[in-house]
Structures are given as structure tokens and as C-alpha cells.
mmCIF file of C-alpha atoms in Angstrom:
data_model
loop_
_atom_site.group_PDB
_atom_site.id
_atom_site.type_symbol
_atom_site.label_atom_id
_atom_site.label_comp_id
_atom_site.label_asym_id
_atom_site.label_seq_id
_atom_site.Cartn_x
_atom_site.Cartn_y
_atom_site.Cartn_z
ATOM 1 C CA MET A 1 -31.909 -13.275 84.722
ATOM 2 C CA PRO A 2 -35.135 -14.943 85.886
ATOM 3 C CA ALA A 3 -36.887 -17.186 83.382
ATOM 4 C CA SER A 4 -39.859 -15.765 81.525
ATOM 5 C CA PRO A 5 -43.269 -17.248 82.445
ATOM 6 C CA SER A 6 -43.372 -19.272 79.194
ATOM 7 C CA THR A 7 -39.860 -20.636 79.754
ATOM 8 C CA ALA A 8 -40.688 -21.522 83.356
ATOM 9 C CA ARG A 9 -43.805 -23.371 82.219
ATOM 10 C CA ALA A 10 -41.793 -25.307 79.633
ATOM 11 C CA ILE A 11 -39.191 -26.271 82.249
ATOM 12 C CA ASN A 12 -41.888 -27.419 84.676
ATOM 13 C CA ASP A 13 -43.665 -29.421 81.963
ATOM 14 C CA ARG A 14 -40.444 -31.119 80.950
ATOM 15 C CA LEU A 15 -39.619 -31.962 84.561
ATOM 16 C CA ALA A 16 -43.042 -33.512 85.135
ATOM 17 C CA LEU A 17 -42.857 -35.552 81.933
ATOM 18 C CA ARG A 18 -39.412 -36.831 82.853
ATOM 19 C CA LEU A 19 -40.689 -37.954 86.247
ATOM 20 C CA LEU A 20 -43.626 -39.748 84.632
ATOM 21 C CA GLN A 21 -41.183 -41.459 82.269
ATOM 22 C CA ASP A 22 -38.914 -42.623 85.067
ATOM 23 C CA GLU A 23 -41.403 -43.303 87.867
ATOM 24 C CA GLY A 24 -44.573 -44.291 86.030
ATOM 25 C CA PRO A 25 -48.009 -42.908 86.937
ATOM 26 C CA LEU A 26 -48.058 -40.305 89.724
ATOM 27 C CA THR A 27 -50.669 -38.275 91.566
ATOM 28 C CA ALA A 28 -50.636 -34.486 91.570
ATOM 29 C CA GLY A 29 -49.501 -34.670 95.179
ATOM 30 C CA GLN A 30 -46.577 -36.903 94.262
ATOM 31 C CA LEU A 31 -45.632 -34.566 91.425
ATOM 32 C CA LYS A 32 -45.683 -31.671 93.896
ATOM 33 C CA GLN A 33 -43.438 -33.566 96.288
ATOM 34 C CA LEU A 34 -40.961 -34.713 93.618
ATOM 35 C CA THR A 35 -40.754 -31.402 91.760
ATOM 36 C CA GLY A 36 -40.877 -29.042 94.733
ATOM 37 C CA LEU A 37 -43.433 -26.921 92.877
ATOM 38 C CA SER A 38 -46.438 -25.338 94.509
ATOM 39 C CA ARG A 39 -49.859 -26.989 94.392
ATOM 40 C CA PRO A 40 -51.328 -24.353 91.988
ATOM 41 C CA THR A 41 -48.313 -24.681 89.666
ATOM 42 C CA VAL A 42 -48.671 -28.478 89.566
ATOM 43 C CA ALA A 43 -52.405 -28.183 88.937
ATOM 44 C CA ASP A 44 -51.676 -25.789 86.074
ATOM 45 C CA LEU A 45 -49.113 -28.055 84.407
ATOM 46 C CA VAL A 46 -51.337 -31.134 84.785
ATOM 47 C CA GLU A 47 -54.163 -29.261 83.054
ATOM 48 C CA ARG A 48 -51.791 -28.025 80.348
ATOM 49 C CA LEU A 49 -50.250 -31.445 79.622
ATOM 50 C CA THR A 50 -53.655 -33.122 79.623
ATOM 51 C CA ALA A 51 -54.993 -30.570 77.126
ATOM 52 C CA ALA A 52 -51.927 -31.211 74.944
ATOM 53 C CA GLY A 53 -52.741 -34.926 74.871
ATOM 54 C CA LEU A 54 -49.483 -35.914 76.550
ATOM 55 C CA ILE A 55 -50.827 -37.212 79.877
ATOM 56 C CA GLU A 56 -54.115 -38.673 81.028
ATOM 57 C CA VAL A 57 -55.786 -40.143 84.098
ATOM 58 C CA VAL A 58 -54.770 -43.824 84.212
ATOM 59 C CA GLY A 59 -56.202 -44.846 87.593
ATOM 60 C CA GLU A 60 -56.593 -43.873 91.208
ATOM 61 C CA ALA A 61 -54.383 -44.022 94.275
ATOM 62 C CA GLY A 62 -55.426 -44.321 97.880
ATOM 63 C CA GLU A 63 -57.892 -47.180 97.657
ATOM 64 C CA GLN A 64 -56.802 -48.266 101.142
ATOM 65 C CA ARG A 65 -57.727 -45.012 102.865
ATOM 66 C CA ARG A 66 -61.028 -43.308 103.601
ATOM 67 C CA GLY A 67 -62.068 -40.283 101.587
ATOM 68 C CA PRO A 68 -61.748 -39.394 97.911
ATOM 69 C CA ASN A 69 -59.046 -41.157 95.936
ATOM 70 C CA ALA A 70 -56.297 -39.211 94.162
ATOM 71 C CA ARG A 71 -56.114 -39.413 90.393
ATOM 72 C CA LEU A 72 -53.064 -41.080 88.901
ATOM 73 C CA TYR A 73 -51.644 -39.362 85.840
ATOM 74 C CA GLY A 74 -49.530 -41.151 83.254
ATOM 75 C CA ILE A 75 -48.100 -40.560 79.800
ATOM 76 C CA VAL A 76 -50.641 -41.244 77.032
ATOM 77 C CA ALA A 77 -49.384 -44.651 75.955
ATOM 78 C CA GLY A 78 -51.236 -44.677 72.640
ATOM 79 C CA ARG A 79 -49.855 -41.303 71.537
ATOM 80 C CA ALA A 80 -47.226 -43.168 69.475
ATOM 81 C CA HIS A 81 -46.265 -46.712 68.564
ATOM 82 C CA LEU A 82 -42.712 -47.966 68.284
ATOM 83 C CA ALA A 83 -40.955 -50.938 66.737
ATOM 84 C CA ALA A 84 -37.683 -52.591 67.715
ATOM 85 C CA LEU A 85 -35.782 -54.978 65.424
ATOM 86 C CA ASP A 86 -32.977 -57.406 66.134
ATOM 87 C CA VAL A 87 -31.383 -58.113 62.754
ATOM 88 C CA ARG A 88 -29.133 -61.162 62.722
ATOM 89 C CA THR A 89 -27.274 -62.949 59.943
ATOM 90 C CA GLU A 90 -29.827 -65.750 60.042
ATOM 91 C CA GLY A 91 -33.081 -63.873 60.689
ATOM 92 C CA VAL A 92 -35.030 -60.972 62.184
ATOM 93 C CA ALA A 93 -37.008 -60.511 65.395
ATOM 94 C CA VAL A 94 -39.371 -57.582 65.953
ATOM 95 C CA LEU A 95 -41.565 -56.210 68.698
ATOM 96 C CA VAL A 96 -44.051 -53.351 68.670
ATOM 97 C CA SER A 97 -44.847 -51.281 71.750
ATOM 98 C CA ASP A 98 -46.704 -48.195 72.861
ATOM 99 C CA LEU A 99 -45.036 -44.991 74.010
ATOM 100 C CA VAL A 100 -44.444 -46.218 77.566
ATOM 101 C CA GLY A 101 -42.754 -49.408 76.342
ATOM 102 C CA ARG A 102 -45.571 -51.915 76.851
ATOM 103 C CA VAL A 103 -45.046 -54.690 74.296
ATOM 104 C CA LEU A 104 -48.126 -55.197 72.102
ATOM 105 C CA ALA A 105 -46.840 -57.705 69.537
ATOM 106 C CA GLU A 106 -43.756 -59.846 68.879
ATOM 107 C CA ALA A 107 -42.688 -61.909 65.882
ATOM 108 C CA SER A 108 -39.603 -63.414 64.237
ATOM 109 C CA VAL A 109 -38.674 -65.054 60.973
ATOM 110 C CA PRO A 110 -35.603 -67.064 59.911
ATOM 111 C CA ILE A 111 -33.902 -65.861 56.736
ATOM 112 C CA GLY A 112 -31.711 -68.435 55.019
ATOM 113 C CA GLY A 113 -28.324 -67.578 53.644
ATOM 114 C CA ASP A 114 -29.254 -68.841 50.179
ATOM 115 C CA ILE A 115 -32.127 -66.403 49.696
ATOM 116 C CA GLY A 116 -31.553 -63.337 47.543
ATOM 117 C CA THR A 117 -31.267 -59.801 48.841
ATOM 118 C CA GLY A 118 -34.677 -58.690 47.544
ATOM 119 C CA PRO A 119 -36.670 -61.617 48.989
ATOM 120 C CA ALA A 120 -34.805 -61.324 52.303
ATOM 121 C CA VAL A 121 -35.680 -57.642 52.627
ATOM 122 C CA GLU A 122 -39.294 -58.347 51.688
ATOM 123 C CA GLN A 123 -39.558 -61.062 54.345
ATOM 124 C CA ALA A 124 -38.233 -58.719 57.029
ATOM 125 C CA VAL A 125 -40.419 -55.753 56.062
ATOM 126 C CA THR A 126 -43.515 -57.955 55.832
ATOM 127 C CA LEU A 127 -42.759 -59.258 59.328
ATOM 128 C CA VAL A 128 -42.714 -55.703 60.679
ATOM 129 C CA GLU A 129 -45.943 -54.789 58.913
ATOM 130 C CA ARG A 130 -47.650 -57.904 60.271
ATOM 131 C CA ALA A 131 -46.517 -57.113 63.826
ATOM 132 C CA VAL A 132 -47.774 -53.531 63.507
ATOM 133 C CA LYS A 133 -51.177 -54.810 62.386
ATOM 134 C CA GLU A 134 -51.283 -57.347 65.229
ATOM 135 C CA ALA A 135 -50.496 -54.560 67.719
ATOM 136 C CA GLY A 136 -53.467 -52.582 66.452
ATOM 137 C CA ALA A 137 -51.296 -49.629 65.492
ATOM 138 C CA ASP A 138 -52.208 -47.288 62.640
ATOM 139 C CA ARG A 139 -48.635 -46.150 62.108
ATOM 140 C CA LEU A 140 -45.193 -46.242 63.660
ATOM 141 C CA HIS A 141 -43.524 -43.166 65.077
ATOM 142 C CA THR A 142 -40.020 -44.602 65.540
ATOM 143 C CA VAL A 143 -38.231 -47.794 64.519
ATOM 144 C CA GLY A 144 -35.066 -48.815 66.355
ATOM 145 C CA ILE A 145 -32.838 -51.424 64.692
ATOM 146 C CA GLY A 146 -29.999 -53.428 66.200
ATOM 147 C CA ALA A 147 -27.656 -54.993 63.650
ATOM 148 C CA PRO A 148 -24.156 -56.460 63.549
ATOM 149 C CA GLY A 149 -21.450 -54.377 61.916
ATOM 150 C CA LEU A 150 -20.196 -50.822 62.049
ATOM 151 C CA ILE A 151 -22.439 -47.766 62.285
ATOM 152 C CA ASP A 152 -20.980 -44.642 60.702
ATOM 153 C CA PRO A 153 -20.809 -42.116 63.571
ATOM 154 C CA ALA A 154 -21.306 -39.195 61.173
ATOM 155 C CA SER A 155 -24.295 -40.440 59.175
ATOM 156 C CA GLY A 156 -25.728 -42.983 61.608
ATOM 157 C CA GLU A 157 -25.944 -45.508 58.763
ATOM 158 C CA LEU A 158 -24.875 -49.134 58.679
ATOM 159 C CA ARG A 159 -21.577 -49.363 56.814
ATOM 160 C CA ASP A 160 -20.662 -51.989 54.235
ATOM 161 C CA SER A 161 -19.109 -54.917 56.088
ATOM 162 C CA SER A 162 -17.620 -58.034 54.579
ATOM 163 C CA GLY A 163 -19.135 -61.248 55.860
ATOM 164 C CA LEU A 164 -22.556 -59.699 56.552
ATOM 165 C CA PRO A 165 -25.571 -60.160 54.268
ATOM 166 C CA ALA A 166 -26.246 -57.410 51.756
ATOM 167 C CA TRP A 167 -29.891 -57.291 52.816
ATOM 168 C CA HIS A 168 -28.943 -55.746 56.158
ATOM 169 C CA ARG A 169 -28.125 -52.383 54.561
ATOM 170 C CA ARG A 170 -31.037 -52.570 52.149
ATOM 171 C CA LEU A 171 -33.465 -53.250 54.997
ATOM 172 C CA VAL A 172 -33.031 -49.832 56.572
ATOM 173 C CA ALA A 173 -33.862 -48.051 53.307
ATOM 174 C CA ALA A 174 -36.777 -50.400 52.615
ATOM 175 C CA LEU A 175 -38.334 -49.761 56.010
ATOM 176 C CA GLN A 176 -38.006 -46.029 55.534
ATOM 177 C CA GLU A 177 -39.698 -46.340 52.132
ATOM 178 C CA ARG A 178 -42.578 -48.537 53.352
ATOM 179 C CA LEU A 179 -42.998 -46.586 56.604
ATOM 180 C CA PRO A 180 -42.470 -42.996 55.410
ATOM 181 C CA ALA A 181 -43.948 -41.440 58.570
ATOM 182 C CA ALA A 182 -41.555 -43.299 60.880
ATOM 183 C CA ARG A 183 -38.112 -42.281 62.017
ATOM 184 C CA VAL A 184 -35.777 -45.234 61.422
ATOM 185 C CA THR A 185 -32.516 -45.476 63.379
ATOM 186 C CA VAL A 186 -29.880 -48.202 63.468
ATOM 187 C CA GLU A 187 -27.289 -49.066 66.124
ATOM 188 C CA ASN A 188 -24.743 -51.820 66.593
ATOM 189 C CA GLU A 189 -26.389 -54.794 68.293
ATOM 190 C CA THR A 190 -23.765 -55.134 71.030
ATOM 191 C CA ASN A 191 -24.053 -51.460 71.937
ATOM 192 C CA LEU A 192 -27.811 -51.872 72.332
ATOM 193 C CA ALA A 193 -27.295 -54.953 74.497
ATOM 194 C CA ALA A 194 -25.024 -52.932 76.786
ATOM 195 C CA LEU A 195 -27.616 -50.151 77.095
ATOM 196 C CA ALA A 196 -30.251 -52.729 78.020
ATOM 197 C CA GLU A 197 -28.024 -54.319 80.663
ATOM 198 C CA GLN A 198 -27.314 -50.853 82.080
ATOM 199 C CA ARG A 199 -30.995 -49.863 82.248
ATOM 200 C CA GLU A 200 -32.689 -53.173 83.022
ATOM 201 C CA GLY A 201 -30.015 -55.823 83.596
ATOM 202 C CA VAL A 202 -26.941 -56.582 85.672
ATOM 203 C CA ALA A 203 -25.122 -53.270 85.119
ATOM 204 C CA GLN A 204 -27.721 -50.932 86.617
ATOM 205 C CA ASP A 205 -25.287 -49.941 89.348
ATOM 206 C CA ARG A 206 -22.395 -49.303 86.968
ATOM 207 C CA ASP A 207 -21.552 -46.182 84.979
ATOM 208 C CA THR A 208 -18.385 -47.819 83.618
ATOM 209 C CA PHE A 209 -18.316 -51.385 82.303
ATOM 210 C CA VAL A 210 -17.671 -53.510 79.226
ATOM 211 C CA LEU A 211 -20.133 -56.001 77.799
ATOM 212 C CA LEU A 212 -18.473 -58.970 76.120
ATOM 213 C CA TRP A 213 -20.964 -60.302 73.564
ATOM 214 C CA LEU A 214 -20.927 -64.088 73.197
ATOM 215 C CA GLY A 215 -23.387 -65.338 70.612
ATOM 216 C CA HIS A 216 -23.001 -66.593 67.066
ATOM 217 C CA GLY A 217 -20.049 -64.214 66.928
ATOM 218 C CA THR A 218 -18.209 -62.035 69.413
ATOM 219 C CA GLY A 219 -18.151 -58.332 70.128
ATOM 220 C CA ALA A 220 -17.805 -55.836 72.924
ATOM 221 C CA ALA A 221 -19.537 -52.642 73.982
ATOM 222 C CA VAL A 222 -17.798 -49.999 76.071
ATOM 223 C CA VAL A 223 -19.619 -47.725 78.525
ATOM 224 C CA LEU A 224 -17.358 -45.176 80.235
ATOM 225 C CA ASP A 225 -18.613 -42.617 82.760
ATOM 226 C CA GLY A 226 -22.192 -43.407 81.793
ATOM 227 C CA ALA A 227 -21.689 -42.844 78.047
ATOM 228 C CA LEU A 228 -21.545 -45.418 75.270
ATOM 229 C CA ARG A 229 -18.262 -45.071 73.371
ATOM 230 C CA ARG A 230 -18.348 -45.768 69.637
ATOM 231 C CA GLY A 231 -14.864 -44.694 68.514
ATOM 232 C CA ALA A 232 -13.682 -42.544 65.601
ATOM 233 C CA SER A 233 -15.141 -44.858 62.953
ATOM 234 C CA GLY A 234 -17.844 -46.566 65.016
ATOM 235 C CA GLY A 235 -15.692 -49.635 65.557
ATOM 236 C CA THR A 236 -15.123 -49.637 69.307
ATOM 237 C CA GLY A 237 -15.533 -53.188 70.581
ATOM 238 C CA GLU A 238 -14.728 -55.150 67.412
ATOM 239 C CA ILE A 239 -13.021 -57.658 69.658
ATOM 240 C CA GLY A 240 -13.496 -60.517 67.213
ATOM 241 C CA PHE A 241 -10.515 -59.088 65.315
ATOM 242 C CA LEU A 242 -8.300 -59.031 68.417
ATOM 243 C CA PRO A 243 -5.113 -61.065 67.748
ATOM 244 C CA VAL A 244 -4.845 -63.714 70.449
ATOM 245 C CA PRO A 245 -2.743 -66.796 71.186
ATOM 246 C CA GLY A 246 -4.271 -70.201 70.587
ATOM 247 C CA THR A 247 -5.451 -69.701 67.009
ATOM 248 C CA THR A 248 -3.919 -70.975 63.772
ATOM 249 C CA GLY A 249 -3.219 -67.553 62.287
ATOM 250 C CA LEU A 250 -3.932 -63.861 62.465
ATOM 251 C CA PRO A 251 -7.074 -61.930 61.557
ATOM 252 C CA SER A 252 -7.083 -59.637 58.542
ATOM 253 C CA ALA A 253 -8.790 -56.343 57.811
ATOM 254 C CA THR A 254 -11.653 -58.226 56.164
ATOM 255 C CA ASP A 255 -11.803 -61.478 58.139
ATOM 256 C CA CYS A 256 -11.813 -62.047 61.906
ATOM 257 C CA GLU A 257 -10.789 -65.713 61.580
ATOM 258 C CA GLY A 258 -7.616 -66.081 63.595
ATOM 259 C CA GLY A 259 -8.732 -63.442 66.085
ATOM 260 C CA PHE A 260 -10.681 -63.760 69.335
ATOM 261 C CA HIS A 261 -13.690 -64.839 67.256
ATOM 262 C CA SER A 262 -11.842 -68.082 66.516
ATOM 263 C CA LEU A 263 -11.689 -68.814 70.241
ATOM 264 C CA ALA A 264 -15.080 -67.617 71.459
ATOM 265 C CA GLY A 265 -17.501 -67.604 68.527
ATOM 266 C CA SER A 266 -20.278 -70.200 68.639
ATOM 267 C CA ALA A 267 -18.623 -72.559 66.140
ATOM 268 C CA ALA A 268 -15.347 -72.499 68.084
ATOM 269 C CA VAL A 269 -17.102 -73.115 71.413
ATOM 270 C CA ALA A 270 -19.106 -75.993 69.920
ATOM 271 C CA ALA A 271 -15.879 -77.550 68.608
ATOM 272 C CA LEU A 272 -14.326 -77.161 72.063
ATOM 273 C CA ALA A 273 -17.287 -78.970 73.610
ATOM 274 C CA ARG A 274 -16.876 -81.859 71.187
ATOM 275 C CA GLU A 275 -13.193 -82.089 72.090
ATOM 276 C CA HIS A 276 -14.346 -82.749 75.649
ATOM 277 C CA GLY A 277 -16.820 -85.393 74.546
ATOM 278 C CA LEU A 278 -19.893 -83.211 74.939
ATOM 279 C CA GLY A 279 -22.801 -82.644 72.606
ATOM 280 C CA PRO A 280 -25.028 -82.370 70.830
ATOM 281 C CA ALA A 281 -26.968 -79.890 72.917
ATOM 282 C CA PRO A 282 -30.255 -81.267 74.261
ATOM 283 C CA ASP A 283 -33.462 -79.477 73.250
ATOM 284 C CA PRO A 284 -31.852 -76.844 71.001
ATOM 285 C CA VAL A 285 -33.684 -73.532 70.847
ATOM 286 C CA PRO A 286 -34.488 -72.391 67.276
ATOM 287 C CA GLY A 287 -32.277 -69.492 66.254
ATOM 288 C CA GLU A 288 -30.070 -69.801 69.320
ATOM 289 C CA PRO A 289 -26.322 -70.333 68.820
ATOM 290 C CA GLU A 290 -25.346 -73.968 69.224
ATOM 291 C CA ALA A 291 -22.785 -72.975 71.829
ATOM 292 C CA ALA A 292 -25.478 -71.605 74.148
ATOM 293 C CA GLY A 293 -27.208 -74.974 74.447
ATOM 294 C CA LEU A 294 -23.907 -76.778 74.973
ATOM 295 C CA VAL A 295 -22.795 -74.361 77.691
ATOM 296 C CA ARG A 296 -26.174 -74.504 79.414
ATOM 297 C CA ALA A 297 -26.068 -78.318 79.406
ATOM 298 C CA ALA A 298 -22.489 -78.325 80.691
ATOM 299 C CA VAL A 299 -23.402 -76.038 83.580
ATOM 300 C CA ALA A 300 -26.272 -78.349 84.533
ATOM 301 C CA GLN A 301 -24.148 -81.503 84.198
ATOM 302 C CA ALA A 302 -21.325 -80.007 86.223
ATOM 303 C CA ALA A 303 -23.793 -79.202 89.006
ATOM 304 C CA VAL A 304 -25.112 -82.783 88.998
ATOM 305 C CA ALA A 305 -21.593 -84.215 89.026
ATOM 306 C CA ARG A 306 -20.717 -81.939 91.929
ATOM 307 C CA VAL A 307 -23.675 -83.197 93.951
ATOM 308 C CA ASP A 308 -22.989 -86.840 93.076
ATOM 309 C CA ALA A 309 -19.390 -86.437 94.189
ATOM 310 C CA GLY A 310 -20.475 -84.860 97.458
ATOM 311 C CA ALA A 311 -18.641 -81.634 96.701
ATOM 312 C CA GLY A 312 -20.973 -79.554 98.802
ATOM 313 C CA ASP A 313 -18.549 -76.666 99.057
ATOM 314 C CA GLY A 314 -19.304 -75.618 95.487
ATOM 315 C CA ARG A 315 -16.188 -77.105 93.904
ATOM 316 C CA ASP A 316 -16.495 -79.208 90.789
ATOM 317 C CA ALA A 317 -16.220 -82.955 90.846
ATOM 318 C CA PRO A 318 -12.741 -84.141 89.811
ATOM 319 C CA GLY A 319 -12.639 -85.449 86.263
ATOM 320 C CA SER A 320 -16.005 -84.006 85.187
ATOM 321 C CA ALA A 321 -15.969 -83.531 81.414
ATOM 322 C CA SER A 322 -18.403 -80.665 81.742
ATOM 323 C CA ALA A 323 -16.214 -78.949 84.323
ATOM 324 C CA ARG A 324 -13.133 -79.360 82.120
ATOM 325 C CA PHE A 325 -14.992 -77.876 79.160
ATOM 326 C CA LEU A 326 -16.132 -74.874 81.213
ATOM 327 C CA ASP A 327 -12.571 -74.417 82.492
ATOM 328 C CA SER A 328 -11.233 -74.418 78.937
ATOM 329 C CA LEU A 329 -13.894 -71.978 77.810
ATOM 330 C CA ALA A 330 -13.106 -69.672 80.719
ATOM 331 C CA ASP A 331 -9.424 -69.801 79.733
ATOM 332 C CA ARG A 332 -10.378 -68.529 76.284
ATOM 333 C CA LEU A 333 -12.762 -65.843 77.473
ATOM 334 C CA ALA A 334 -10.256 -64.555 79.996
ATOM 335 C CA ILE A 335 -7.781 -63.827 77.189
ATOM 336 C CA GLY A 336 -10.182 -61.397 75.543
ATOM 337 C CA ALA A 337 -11.415 -59.978 78.836
ATOM 338 C CA ALA A 338 -7.876 -59.399 80.119
ATOM 339 C CA SER A 339 -7.012 -57.395 77.003
ATOM 340 C CA VAL A 340 -10.037 -55.166 77.555
ATOM 341 C CA VAL A 341 -9.271 -54.753 81.247
ATOM 342 C CA ALA A 342 -5.633 -53.830 80.620
ATOM 343 C CA VAL A 343 -6.602 -51.044 78.216
ATOM 344 C CA LEU A 344 -9.829 -49.679 79.732
ATOM 345 C CA ASP A 345 -9.902 -50.675 83.425
ATOM 346 C CA PRO A 346 -13.716 -50.912 83.352
ATOM 347 C CA GLY A 347 -14.039 -52.510 86.799
ATOM 348 C CA CYS A 348 -16.807 -54.763 85.474
ATOM 349 C CA VAL A 349 -17.134 -57.142 82.533
ATOM 350 C CA VAL A 350 -20.585 -58.489 81.628
ATOM 351 C CA LEU A 351 -20.659 -61.829 79.809
ATOM 352 C CA GLY A 352 -23.487 -61.028 77.418
ATOM 353 C CA GLY A 353 -25.327 -62.715 74.589
ATOM 354 C CA GLU A 354 -26.920 -66.139 74.645
ATOM 355 C CA VAL A 355 -23.713 -67.912 75.648
ATOM 356 C CA GLY A 356 -22.943 -65.484 78.465
ATOM 357 C CA ARG A 357 -26.383 -65.956 79.955
ATOM 358 C CA ALA A 358 -26.219 -69.743 79.501
ATOM 359 C CA GLY A 359 -22.919 -69.868 81.393
ATOM 360 C CA GLY A 360 -24.405 -67.905 84.257
ATOM 361 C CA GLU A 361 -22.571 -67.467 87.509
ATOM 362 C CA THR A 362 -20.765 -70.782 86.989
ATOM 363 C CA LEU A 363 -18.867 -69.446 83.980
ATOM 364 C CA ALA A 364 -18.516 -65.920 85.384
ATOM 365 C CA VAL A 365 -16.763 -67.235 88.510
ATOM 366 C CA ARG A 366 -14.278 -69.149 86.383
ATOM 367 C CA VAL A 367 -13.478 -66.105 84.266
ATOM 368 C CA THR A 368 -13.110 -64.006 87.420
ATOM 369 C CA GLU A 369 -10.538 -66.413 88.844
ATOM 370 C CA ARG A 370 -8.469 -66.260 85.673
ATOM 371 C CA LEU A 371 -8.690 -62.486 85.375
ATOM 372 C CA ARG A 372 -7.480 -62.177 88.945
ATOM 373 C CA ARG A 373 -4.316 -64.025 87.952
ATOM 374 C CA MET A 374 -3.848 -62.317 84.566
ATOM 375 C CA ALA A 375 -4.763 -58.671 85.194
ATOM 376 C CA PRO A 376 -3.529 -56.361 87.977
ATOM 377 C CA LEU A 377 -6.771 -54.357 87.987
ATOM 378 C CA PRO A 378 -9.728 -55.510 90.143
ATOM 379 C CA THR A 379 -12.609 -56.518 87.897
ATOM 380 C CA GLN A 380 -16.036 -57.994 88.564
ATOM 381 C CA VAL A 381 -17.384 -60.485 86.023
ATOM 382 C CA ARG A 382 -21.154 -60.768 85.837
ATOM 383 C CA PRO A 383 -23.362 -62.987 83.678
ATOM 384 C CA SER A 384 -25.960 -61.307 81.495
ATOM 385 C CA ALA A 385 -29.475 -61.022 82.868
ATOM 386 C CA LEU A 386 -30.998 -60.558 79.406
ATOM 387 C CA GLY A 387 -28.963 -62.753 77.056
ATOM 388 C CA GLY A 388 -29.858 -62.456 73.382
ATOM 389 C CA ALA A 389 -33.049 -60.556 74.243
ATOM 390 C CA ALA A 390 -30.894 -57.595 75.261
ATOM 391 C CA VAL A 391 -30.637 -56.386 71.653
ATOM 392 C CA LEU A 392 -34.407 -56.048 71.268
ATOM 393 C CA ARG A 393 -34.732 -54.436 74.688
ATOM 394 C CA GLY A 394 -31.970 -51.961 73.863
ATOM 395 C CA ALA A 395 -33.541 -51.127 70.503
ATOM 396 C CA LEU A 396 -36.883 -50.535 72.202
ATOM 397 C CA LEU A 397 -35.339 -48.330 74.886
ATOM 398 C CA THR A 398 -33.597 -46.131 72.323
ATOM 399 C CA ALA A 399 -36.719 -45.921 70.140
ATOM 400 C CA ARG A 400 -38.817 -44.977 73.141
ATOM 401 C CA GLU A 401 -36.403 -42.270 74.285
ATOM 402 C CA SER A 402 -36.161 -40.841 70.772
ATOM 403 C CA ALA A 403 -39.937 -40.740 70.341
ATOM 404 C CA GLN A 404 -40.587 -39.219 73.746
ATOM 405 C CA ALA A 405 -37.885 -36.592 73.214
ATOM 406 C CA GLU A 406 -39.504 -35.528 69.923
ATOM 407 C CA LEU A 407 -43.077 -35.575 71.215
ATOM 408 C CA PHE A 408 -42.167 -33.699 74.356
ATOM 409 C CA ALA A 409 -39.845 -31.236 72.619
ATOM 410 C CA GLY A 410 -42.630 -28.723 72.204
ATOM 411 C CA ARG A 411 -42.743 -28.345 75.972
ATOM 412 C CA ASP A 412 -39.260 -26.800 75.865
ATOM 413 C CA SER A 413 -40.261 -23.850 73.695
#
């Protein structure tokens, strides 16, 4: 049966809004071309969406040609404000944006492990409130939070996890209490990093890949056929618990020591660097895992040693301590990556987090070489384009999509 006039209008409105989300500001002529709708129909929907306060004139196109310029229409950026949080064991980072994702304010605060749960929560909430004020926002529509640990797939809540601060769980409730008008959602940090790499980073051409998170700790996010996979209990990608050779024991249900975390977590990587006579890291970045600075320095030193040795073909200089350290690190990372490849055959592994980005192509090439020998399935290894910032970007992307879906939902009825 043909759609009723009201249903047809809702479909057309939704299509136009989606195009403005994906493409940015467009003229009525461009909307006509992209939607295939008639000129009168496009004019009608532009008038309707403008009257609803969803789109507005944001500029003009055609400055280079003679004659009247065409108006550019865009989503009303100030219709809603969003916040994204990256909640770590040692602190919180937050950014506030408008509805189209333009960042208006950013802030972070370290939270020591010796501080109580109440003061820690208060520090984090105050940080958010200060960022909202700095952004000039009256209220928040949606808050997206990235946090370590398991997210209950049924309730969407952060589950109790041993080894993580108690204030993490309390923070979600506190934000909802202090920001009663906002929708607060929480997602595993590694999952958000994978979404960011897929939308804005190195996995934009992939609908199936695995992100191997390398930061203070380890984790993995699995994207299959374009969809993020969370598992029956929300625990897909808890690779830190993966039993691996080369450790002194086995992980337990409550402690990942002895698992892959003991090979690739920041403390383990820093110890490996010291075994090779490297460290401390020069110019450490506050809040960054120690391993990231050590890997970044090793990559730079290996490049210098290669040039000094005249190895112009890209090979490392024989005997370079930095090269040996990177080789040893790649050996470790390949163990975890090979396990993932054997089970999932993702075709692509992204070395994410601060350490993955610090290693860059130099580390990715080494892991690729080892995977080629260990796994029968062809797999690309790519370094992260976003590093630790991927969590905030992923939280912002999910908050933005959630807010736009709610605000635009009325156009479907």
C-alpha cells in the first residue's frame, strides 16, 4: 500500500536529516539531487524542518559564480549539548560539544587511588559541571561515558568488577542525579575506541576487525559485519584474562595477572624495556601509560640507529637495543593477536590505545611478520590513528547519535 501523506513527509524529513548528519550543510538543490525528491517536495521539507527548529541557514554556497547564492542548510547545532567522558582508573577526561559534534570545552582531572569514593565522585562530577559552564551550555541532553570493565547487556549498567575503583559505578548514578534532564549512558572503553577507529580512524574501510587495546591495561573490541559484538555477559574482548605462554602463572576469575595482561600491560612493557637497557621515557606525558613513552622513544631511536648504520632499505641496525625491545614486544603482542585471529578471522587487527599509536607502523609491521608465521589466515595489522583519544571520540559519537535519534524521532510519526 502507498504511504499516507503524513508518513511520506516523515520519511522525507528523516532522509534529509540523515544526509545533513552525514554530509554536513547542504543546499536545497543538493538535497534534491541526493534524495531524488522533487523541488517542491524539498522546499516543503526545508520549510517544515526549519519551523520545527531542527535545521537553519548556516551560510551560502556559490560565492564563485555570478547570480544569487544558494542558502546552505545545516542541523541546528545549539539545539542540544552533549558530554563525553573517558573514565580511567587514575582520572577522568571530559569534553562538551554541540549537536553536530563541535567540541566547545575540554577538561581532565587526575584522581588518586588513595582518595575515597565520595571525594572521587565529587571531583569527577564537578569537572563535568565546570566544562558545561565553560561551553556556555544551559543543560546537557546526553552524556556518553567510556569506562573499563563489563557493561551488563540487559541493563546497560557498569557491573561490579574487582580491581576497578568503586567510584566508577557511583559516578554514573551521581551524574544522573546532578544532571536529571540528561540521558546518561555507559559503554566499555575499548568498544568505544573501536567505534571511533571505524568512523574516524584507520578502520573506516573495514566492517570486520578487532581492536587490540594497549594502554595501562589490555583489552579487545570485536566488530563483525559492521556490528559491535558484546557477548552474552558483555565480556567479549576481555583478552587480559587470556592464558598465554611466557607468564609465571595463570589468570583467575578475579585477577588477570598471569594472562595476556602480564605480557602487554603497561607495567609489563615498561619492565621489558628496562630488560633491554631502555628508559626512563623522555618527556613523559601526564596521565599517559609509561609504556607509551618508552615505545615512542624506542621507535625514534631505532630509526636513528637505522640511519646511522646506513640501513636505507628500512631494516633495523644490527644490535640496536631499541630494535631488540620492539622485536620482543611484537613477539608478545603477536601471541594475543594470533589467538584472536584463529578464533574470529577478522582480517584486520588495529593496535589501539596509547601504546599502539606510539608504536606506529614500526610496531605494526613487526606484529604482521609474526602473525604471518603463526596464523594461517591473512591479517592486516594497523596502528591506531587516535590512540587514547579514541575513547572520548567514541563516547562523543555515541552520545551524538543517541541525541539526534531522539530529537529527530518526531519526524518518523
